[in-house]
Amino acid sequence: MSVHHPVVERYMARLEQAIGALDPGDRREILQEIRNHIAEAMTAGRPLEGILGSLGPADALGRAYAIELLLHPPGRPRQGVVQRWFTIVGLVVVLSLPTLIVVSTLGSIGISFVAAGVASFALGVIELAGVLPSLHVSGLPPGVPILAGALLLILGMMSLAALRLYVRLITGTVRAAFLSARSAGPSRESAWSVL
Amino acid sequence: MPPVTIPAPGEWTSQLRRGVLELCILRLLRQRPSYGYEIVTTLDALGPLAAGENTVYPLLRRLKADHSLETFTRDSPAGPPRQYYRLTAEGRRRLAAIEREWSAMVVAVELAAVKAQVA
């Protein structure tokens, strides 16, 4: 039995207005559900006035829906325990090769450039100061090893900084996956605090 | 000193009902799927759990939004097709968690009464 009574239509129009802020899919299903409720109750022999009275004012019903859906936004569906641990293992497998390449490349560049930079800078300064008159780094003027040393030092430090950033990113990702796998309780507070 | 307002017994029941309603709906759906009108009328017949459609329907919708319930449509012998609700795997986990909390709460309430007698 489909109900198309003017009073029902007025009620449904007000309800539609009251849930206007909700997602269109939610709105459609809510309106259908309330229409079904009215039809079921009328089939059961209840008077229309009593049915609408029991549903309460359309504005209040719409507010109740809005409170439930807007104040308690849904969380993401949680994965099962096995799936979550598979995610971690997959993450480790996928990240291990790039991590090996990035860490070894940035690490070796960083350490060798910093060491070479410091050495070159120091030798340039020693030659410039004439502390060791017998020391001749190259045929170049002493300013060149000083500048080259500073440049190498900067490049080495940048490489180490990039390595640090990468390690932080990776540990953050793995930690987040690990924590989500360990959280076994419900994602939201229970009914006690919600209502 | 501000005046102390004591909630009427009906108001206390209403607050308690709001808390346990989610548990009751999940329990009702544990064995088999059900549609909105049937859920409302079943709760209505359970005395203190008669929460009213304007509480039950929005709660059903939220349980669906947070993936505890899912819906499907099935023809009705009389009237428009019915929207049935059934528990998801997430809903079963949630039900188990709430039931643990509920059991602990019931035990604690009873213990409070025993302790009061002993003291």
Coordinates of C-alpha atoms in Angstrom, one line a residue:
Chain A
M1 CA 0.0 0.0 0.0
S2 CA 1.5 3.3 -1.0
V3 CA 0.3 6.3 1.0
H4 CA -0.5 9.6 -0.9
H5 CA -2.6 11.4 1.6
P6 CA -2.3 15.2 1.6
V7 CA -1.4 15.2 5.3
V8 CA 1.3 12.6 4.7
E9 CA 2.7 14.6 1.8
R10 CA 2.8 17.8 4.0
Y11 CA 4.6 15.8 6.7
M12 CA 7.1 14.4 4.2
A13 CA 7.7 17.8 2.6
R14 CA 8.6 19.2 6.0
L15 CA 10.8 16.3 6.9
E16 CA 12.6 16.7 3.6
Q17 CA 13.2 20.3 4.4
A18 CA 14.4 19.4 7.9
I19 CA 17.1 16.9 6.6
G20 CA 18.2 19.2 3.8
A21 CA 21.8 19.4 5.1
L22 CA 22.3 15.6 4.9
D23 CA 23.8 13.6 2.1
P24 CA 21.4 13.1 -0.8
G25 CA 21.6 9.3 -0.6
D26 CA 20.8 9.5 3.1
R27 CA 17.9 11.9 2.5
R28 CA 16.4 9.5 -0.1
E29 CA 16.6 6.5 2.1
I30 CA 15.3 8.3 5.2
L31 CA 12.2 9.6 3.3
Q32 CA 11.6 6.1 1.9
E33 CA 11.9 4.6 5.4
I34 CA 9.5 7.0 7.0
R35 CA 7.0 6.5 4.1
N36 CA 7.4 2.7 4.5
H37 CA 6.7 3.1 8.3
I38 CA 3.5 5.0 7.6
A39 CA 2.4 2.5 5.1
E40 CA 3.2 -0.5 7.4
A41 CA 1.4 1.1 10.3
M42 CA -1.7 1.9 8.2
T43 CA -1.7 -1.7 6.9
A44 CA -1.6 -2.8 10.6
G45 CA -4.8 -0.7 11.1
R46 CA -3.4 2.2 13.0
P47 CA -5.1 5.6 12.4
L48 CA -3.0 8.1 10.4
E49 CA -3.3 10.8 13.1
G50 CA -1.8 8.3 15.7
I51 CA 1.0 7.3 13.3
L52 CA 2.1 10.8 12.7
G53 CA 1.7 11.8 16.3
S54 CA 3.9 8.9 17.3
L55 CA 6.6 9.9 14.8
G56 CA 6.5 13.4 16.3
P57 CA 6.8 16.7 14.5
A58 CA 8.6 16.4 11.2
D59 CA 11.1 19.1 12.3
A60 CA 11.9 17.2 15.4
L61 CA 12.4 14.0 13.5
G62 CA 14.6 15.7 11.0
R63 CA 16.7 17.2 13.8
A64 CA 17.0 13.8 15.4
Y65 CA 18.4 12.4 12.2
A66 CA 20.7 15.4 11.8
I67 CA 22.0 15.0 15.4
E68 CA 22.8 11.3 14.8
L69 CA 24.4 11.7 11.4
L70 CA 26.1 15.1 11.6
L71 CA 27.3 15.0 15.2
H72 CA 28.5 11.4 15.0
P73 CA 30.3 11.2 11.6
P74 CA 31.0 7.7 10.6
G75 CA 34.5 6.2 11.0
R76 CA 36.2 4.2 8.3
P77 CA 35.3 0.5 8.4
R78 CA 37.9 -1.2 10.4
Q79 CA 39.8 -4.1 8.9
G80 CA 39.9 -7.6 10.4
V81 CA 42.9 -8.5 12.5
V82 CA 44.4 -10.8 9.8
Q83 CA 43.9 -8.1 7.1
R84 CA 45.6 -5.4 9.4
W85 CA 48.7 -7.6 10.0
F86 CA 48.8 -8.3 6.2
T87 CA 48.9 -4.6 5.7
I88 CA 51.9 -4.2 7.9
V89 CA 53.8 -7.1 6.3
G90 CA 52.9 -5.7 2.9
L91 CA 54.1 -2.3 3.9
V92 CA 57.5 -3.7 5.1
V93 CA 57.9 -5.7 1.9
V94 CA 57.1 -2.8 -0.3
L95 CA 59.2 -0.2 1.6
S96 CA 62.3 -2.4 2.2
L97 CA 63.9 -2.1 -1.3
P98 CA 63.5 1.7 -1.7
T99 CA 64.6 2.1 1.9
L100 CA 67.8 0.1 1.2
I101 CA 68.6 2.2 -1.9
V102 CA 67.7 5.6 -0.3
V103 CA 69.4 5.0 3.0
S104 CA 72.7 3.6 1.4
T105 CA 72.8 6.3 -1.2
L106 CA 72.0 9.3 1.0
G107 CA 74.0 7.9 3.9
S108 CA 77.2 7.3 1.9
I109 CA 76.9 10.7 0.1
G110 CA 76.2 12.4 3.4
I111 CA 79.1 10.9 5.4
S112 CA 81.7 11.0 2.7
F113 CA 80.8 14.6 1.5
V114 CA 80.8 15.9 5.1
A115 CA 84.2 14.2 5.8
A116 CA 85.8 15.4 2.6
G117 CA 84.3 18.9 3.0
V118 CA 85.7 19.3 6.5
A119 CA 89.1 17.9 5.4
S120 CA 89.3 20.1 2.3
F121 CA 88.2 23.2 4.3
A122 CA 90.8 22.5 7.0
L123 CA 93.6 22.0 4.6
G124 CA 92.7 25.1 2.7
V125 CA 92.8 27.1 6.0
I126 CA 96.1 25.6 7.1
E127 CA 97.7 26.4 3.7
L128 CA 96.3 29.9 3.7
A129 CA 97.6 30.5 7.3
G130 CA 101.0 29.1 6.4
V131 CA 101.1 27.0 9.6
L132 CA 102.8 24.2 7.8
P133 CA 104.9 25.8 5.1
S134 CA 105.8 22.5 3.5
L135 CA 102.0 21.7 2.9
H136 CA 100.8 22.2 -0.6
V137 CA 97.4 20.8 -1.3
S138 CA 97.5 21.5 -5.0
G139 CA 98.7 24.1 -7.4
L140 CA 95.5 26.0 -6.8
P141 CA 95.2 29.0 -4.6
P142 CA 94.2 28.1 -1.0
G143 CA 90.8 29.7 -1.4
V144 CA 89.7 26.9 -3.8
P145 CA 89.9 24.0 -1.3
I146 CA 88.2 26.2 1.3
L147 CA 85.3 27.0 -1.1
A148 CA 85.1 23.4 -2.3
G149 CA 85.2 22.1 1.3
A150 CA 82.3 24.4 2.3
L151 CA 80.3 23.3 -0.8
L152 CA 80.9 19.6 0.0
L153 CA 80.0 20.1 3.6
I154 CA 76.7 21.8 2.7
L155 CA 75.9 19.0 0.2
G156 CA 76.7 16.3 2.7
M157 CA 74.6 18.0 5.4
M158 CA 71.7 18.3 3.0
S159 CA 72.0 14.6 2.1
L160 CA 71.9 13.7 5.8
A161 CA 68.9 16.0 6.4
A162 CA 67.1 14.3 3.6
L163 CA 68.0 10.9 5.1
R164 CA 66.6 12.0 8.4
L165 CA 63.4 13.2 6.8
Y166 CA 63.0 9.9 5.0
V167 CA 63.5 7.8 8.1
R168 CA 61.0 9.9 10.0
L169 CA 58.4 9.4 7.2
I170 CA 58.9 5.7 7.1
T171 CA 58.8 5.1 10.9
G172 CA 55.7 7.3 11.1
T173 CA 54.0 5.3 8.4
V174 CA 54.9 1.9 10.0
R175 CA 54.0 3.2 13.5
A176 CA 50.5 4.3 12.3
A177 CA 49.9 1.0 10.7
F178 CA 51.1 -0.9 13.8
L179 CA 48.9 1.2 16.1
S180 CA 45.8 0.7 13.9
A181 CA 46.5 -3.0 14.0
R182 CA 46.7 -3.1 17.8
S183 CA 43.5 -1.1 18.4
A184 CA 40.9 -3.8 19.0
G185 CA 38.2 -1.7 20.6
P186 CA 35.3 0.1 18.9
S187 CA 36.4 3.2 16.9
R188 CA 33.9 5.4 18.6
E189 CA 32.9 5.9 22.2
S190 CA 30.2 3.4 23.3
A191 CA 26.5 4.1 23.5
W192 CA 26.9 5.4 27.1
S193 CA 28.8 8.6 26.2
V194 CA 27.2 9.1 22.8
L195 CA 23.6 9.4 23.9
Chain B
M1 CA 23.6 27.1 47.3
P2 CA 21.8 26.4 44.0
P3 CA 18.5 24.4 44.3
V4 CA 19.0 20.6 43.7
T5 CA 16.8 19.2 40.9
I6 CA 16.0 15.6 41.3
P7 CA 15.1 13.9 38.0
A8 CA 11.7 12.2 37.9
P9 CA 11.9 8.4 37.6
G10 CA 10.6 8.6 34.1
E11 CA 13.4 10.9 33.0
W12 CA 16.0 8.6 34.6
T13 CA 14.5 5.6 32.6
S14 CA 14.6 7.7 29.5
Q15 CA 18.3 8.5 29.9
L16 CA 19.0 4.8 30.7
R17 CA 17.0 3.7 27.6
R18 CA 19.0 5.9 25.3
G19 CA 22.2 4.3 26.5
V20 CA 21.0 0.7 26.1
L21 CA 19.0 1.1 22.9
E22 CA 22.0 0.6 20.6
L23 CA 22.8 -2.6 22.4
C24 CA 19.2 -3.8 22.1
I25 CA 19.0 -3.1 18.4
L26 CA 22.2 -4.9 17.7
R27 CA 21.0 -7.8 19.7
L28 CA 17.6 -7.9 17.9
L29 CA 19.5 -8.2 14.6
R30 CA 22.0 -10.8 15.7
Q31 CA 19.8 -13.8 14.8
R32 CA 18.2 -12.4 11.6
P33 CA 17.7 -9.3 9.6
S34 CA 14.7 -7.1 10.3
Y35 CA 13.0 -4.0 8.8
G36 CA 12.4 -0.6 10.5
Y37 CA 8.8 -1.1 11.4
E38 CA 9.3 -4.5 12.9
I39 CA 12.3 -3.3 15.0
V40 CA 10.2 -0.3 16.3
T41 CA 7.2 -2.5 17.2
T42 CA 9.4 -5.2 18.8
L43 CA 11.1 -2.6 21.0
D44 CA 7.7 -1.0 21.7
A45 CA 6.4 -4.3 23.1
L46 CA 9.4 -4.5 25.5
G47 CA 8.0 -1.9 28.0
P48 CA 10.8 0.3 29.2
L49 CA 12.6 0.0 25.8
A50 CA 9.7 1.7 23.9
A51 CA 11.9 4.5 22.7
G52 CA 9.7 5.9 20.0
E53 CA 10.2 6.0 16.2
N54 CA 11.9 9.4 16.4
T55 CA 14.7 7.9 18.4
V56 CA 15.0 4.4 16.8
Y57 CA 15.0 5.4 13.1
P58 CA 17.8 8.0 13.4
L59 CA 19.8 5.5 15.5
L60 CA 19.4 2.8 12.8
R61 CA 20.6 5.3 10.2
R62 CA 23.7 6.1 12.3
L63 CA 24.5 2.4 12.9
K64 CA 24.3 2.0 9.1
A65 CA 26.6 5.1 8.6
D66 CA 29.2 3.7 10.9
H67 CA 29.2 0.3 9.2
S68 CA 27.6 -1.7 12.1
L69 CA 24.5 -2.4 9.9
E70 CA 23.9 -2.7 6.2
T71 CA 20.6 -2.6 4.4
F72 CA 19.0 -4.5 1.6
T73 CA 15.5 -4.4 0.0
R74 CA 13.0 -7.3 0.0
D75 CA 9.5 -7.3 -1.3
S76 CA 6.7 -7.1 1.2
P77 CA 3.5 -9.2 1.0
A78 CA 1.5 -5.9 1.4
G79 CA 2.9 -2.5 0.7
P80 CA 6.1 -1.1 -0.7
P81 CA 9.4 -3.1 -0.6
R82 CA 10.9 -3.2 2.8
Q83 CA 14.3 -2.0 3.7
Y84 CA 15.9 -4.7 5.9
Y85 CA 18.8 -4.1 8.3
R86 CA 21.4 -6.8 9.1
L87 CA 24.6 -6.9 11.2
T88 CA 27.9 -6.5 9.4
A89 CA 31.2 -8.1 10.7
E90 CA 31.9 -4.7 12.2
G91 CA 28.5 -4.7 13.9
R92 CA 29.2 -8.1 15.5
R93 CA 32.5 -6.8 16.9
R94 CA 30.8 -3.7 18.2
L95 CA 28.0 -5.8 19.7
A96 CA 30.5 -8.0 21.5
A97 CA 32.3 -5.0 22.8
I98 CA 29.1 -3.3 24.1
E99 CA 28.0 -6.6 25.7
R100 CA 31.2 -6.8 27.6
E101 CA 30.7 -3.3 28.9
W102 CA 27.1 -4.0 29.7
S103 CA 28.0 -7.1 31.7
A104 CA 30.7 -5.2 33.6
M105 CA 28.2 -2.4 34.3
V106 CA 25.5 -4.8 35.6
V107 CA 28.0 -6.5 37.9
A108 CA 29.3 -3.2 39.2
V109 CA 25.8 -2.0 40.0
E110 CA 24.9 -5.2 41.9
L111 CA 28.3 -5.0 43.8
A112 CA 27.5 -1.5 44.8
A113 CA 24.3 -2.7 46.5
V114 CA 26.1 -5.6 48.2
K115 CA 28.8 -3.3 49.5
A116 CA 26.2 -0.9 50.8
Q117 CA 24.7 -3.8 52.8
V118 CA 28.0 -4.9 54.2
A119 CA 29.1 -1.4 55.2

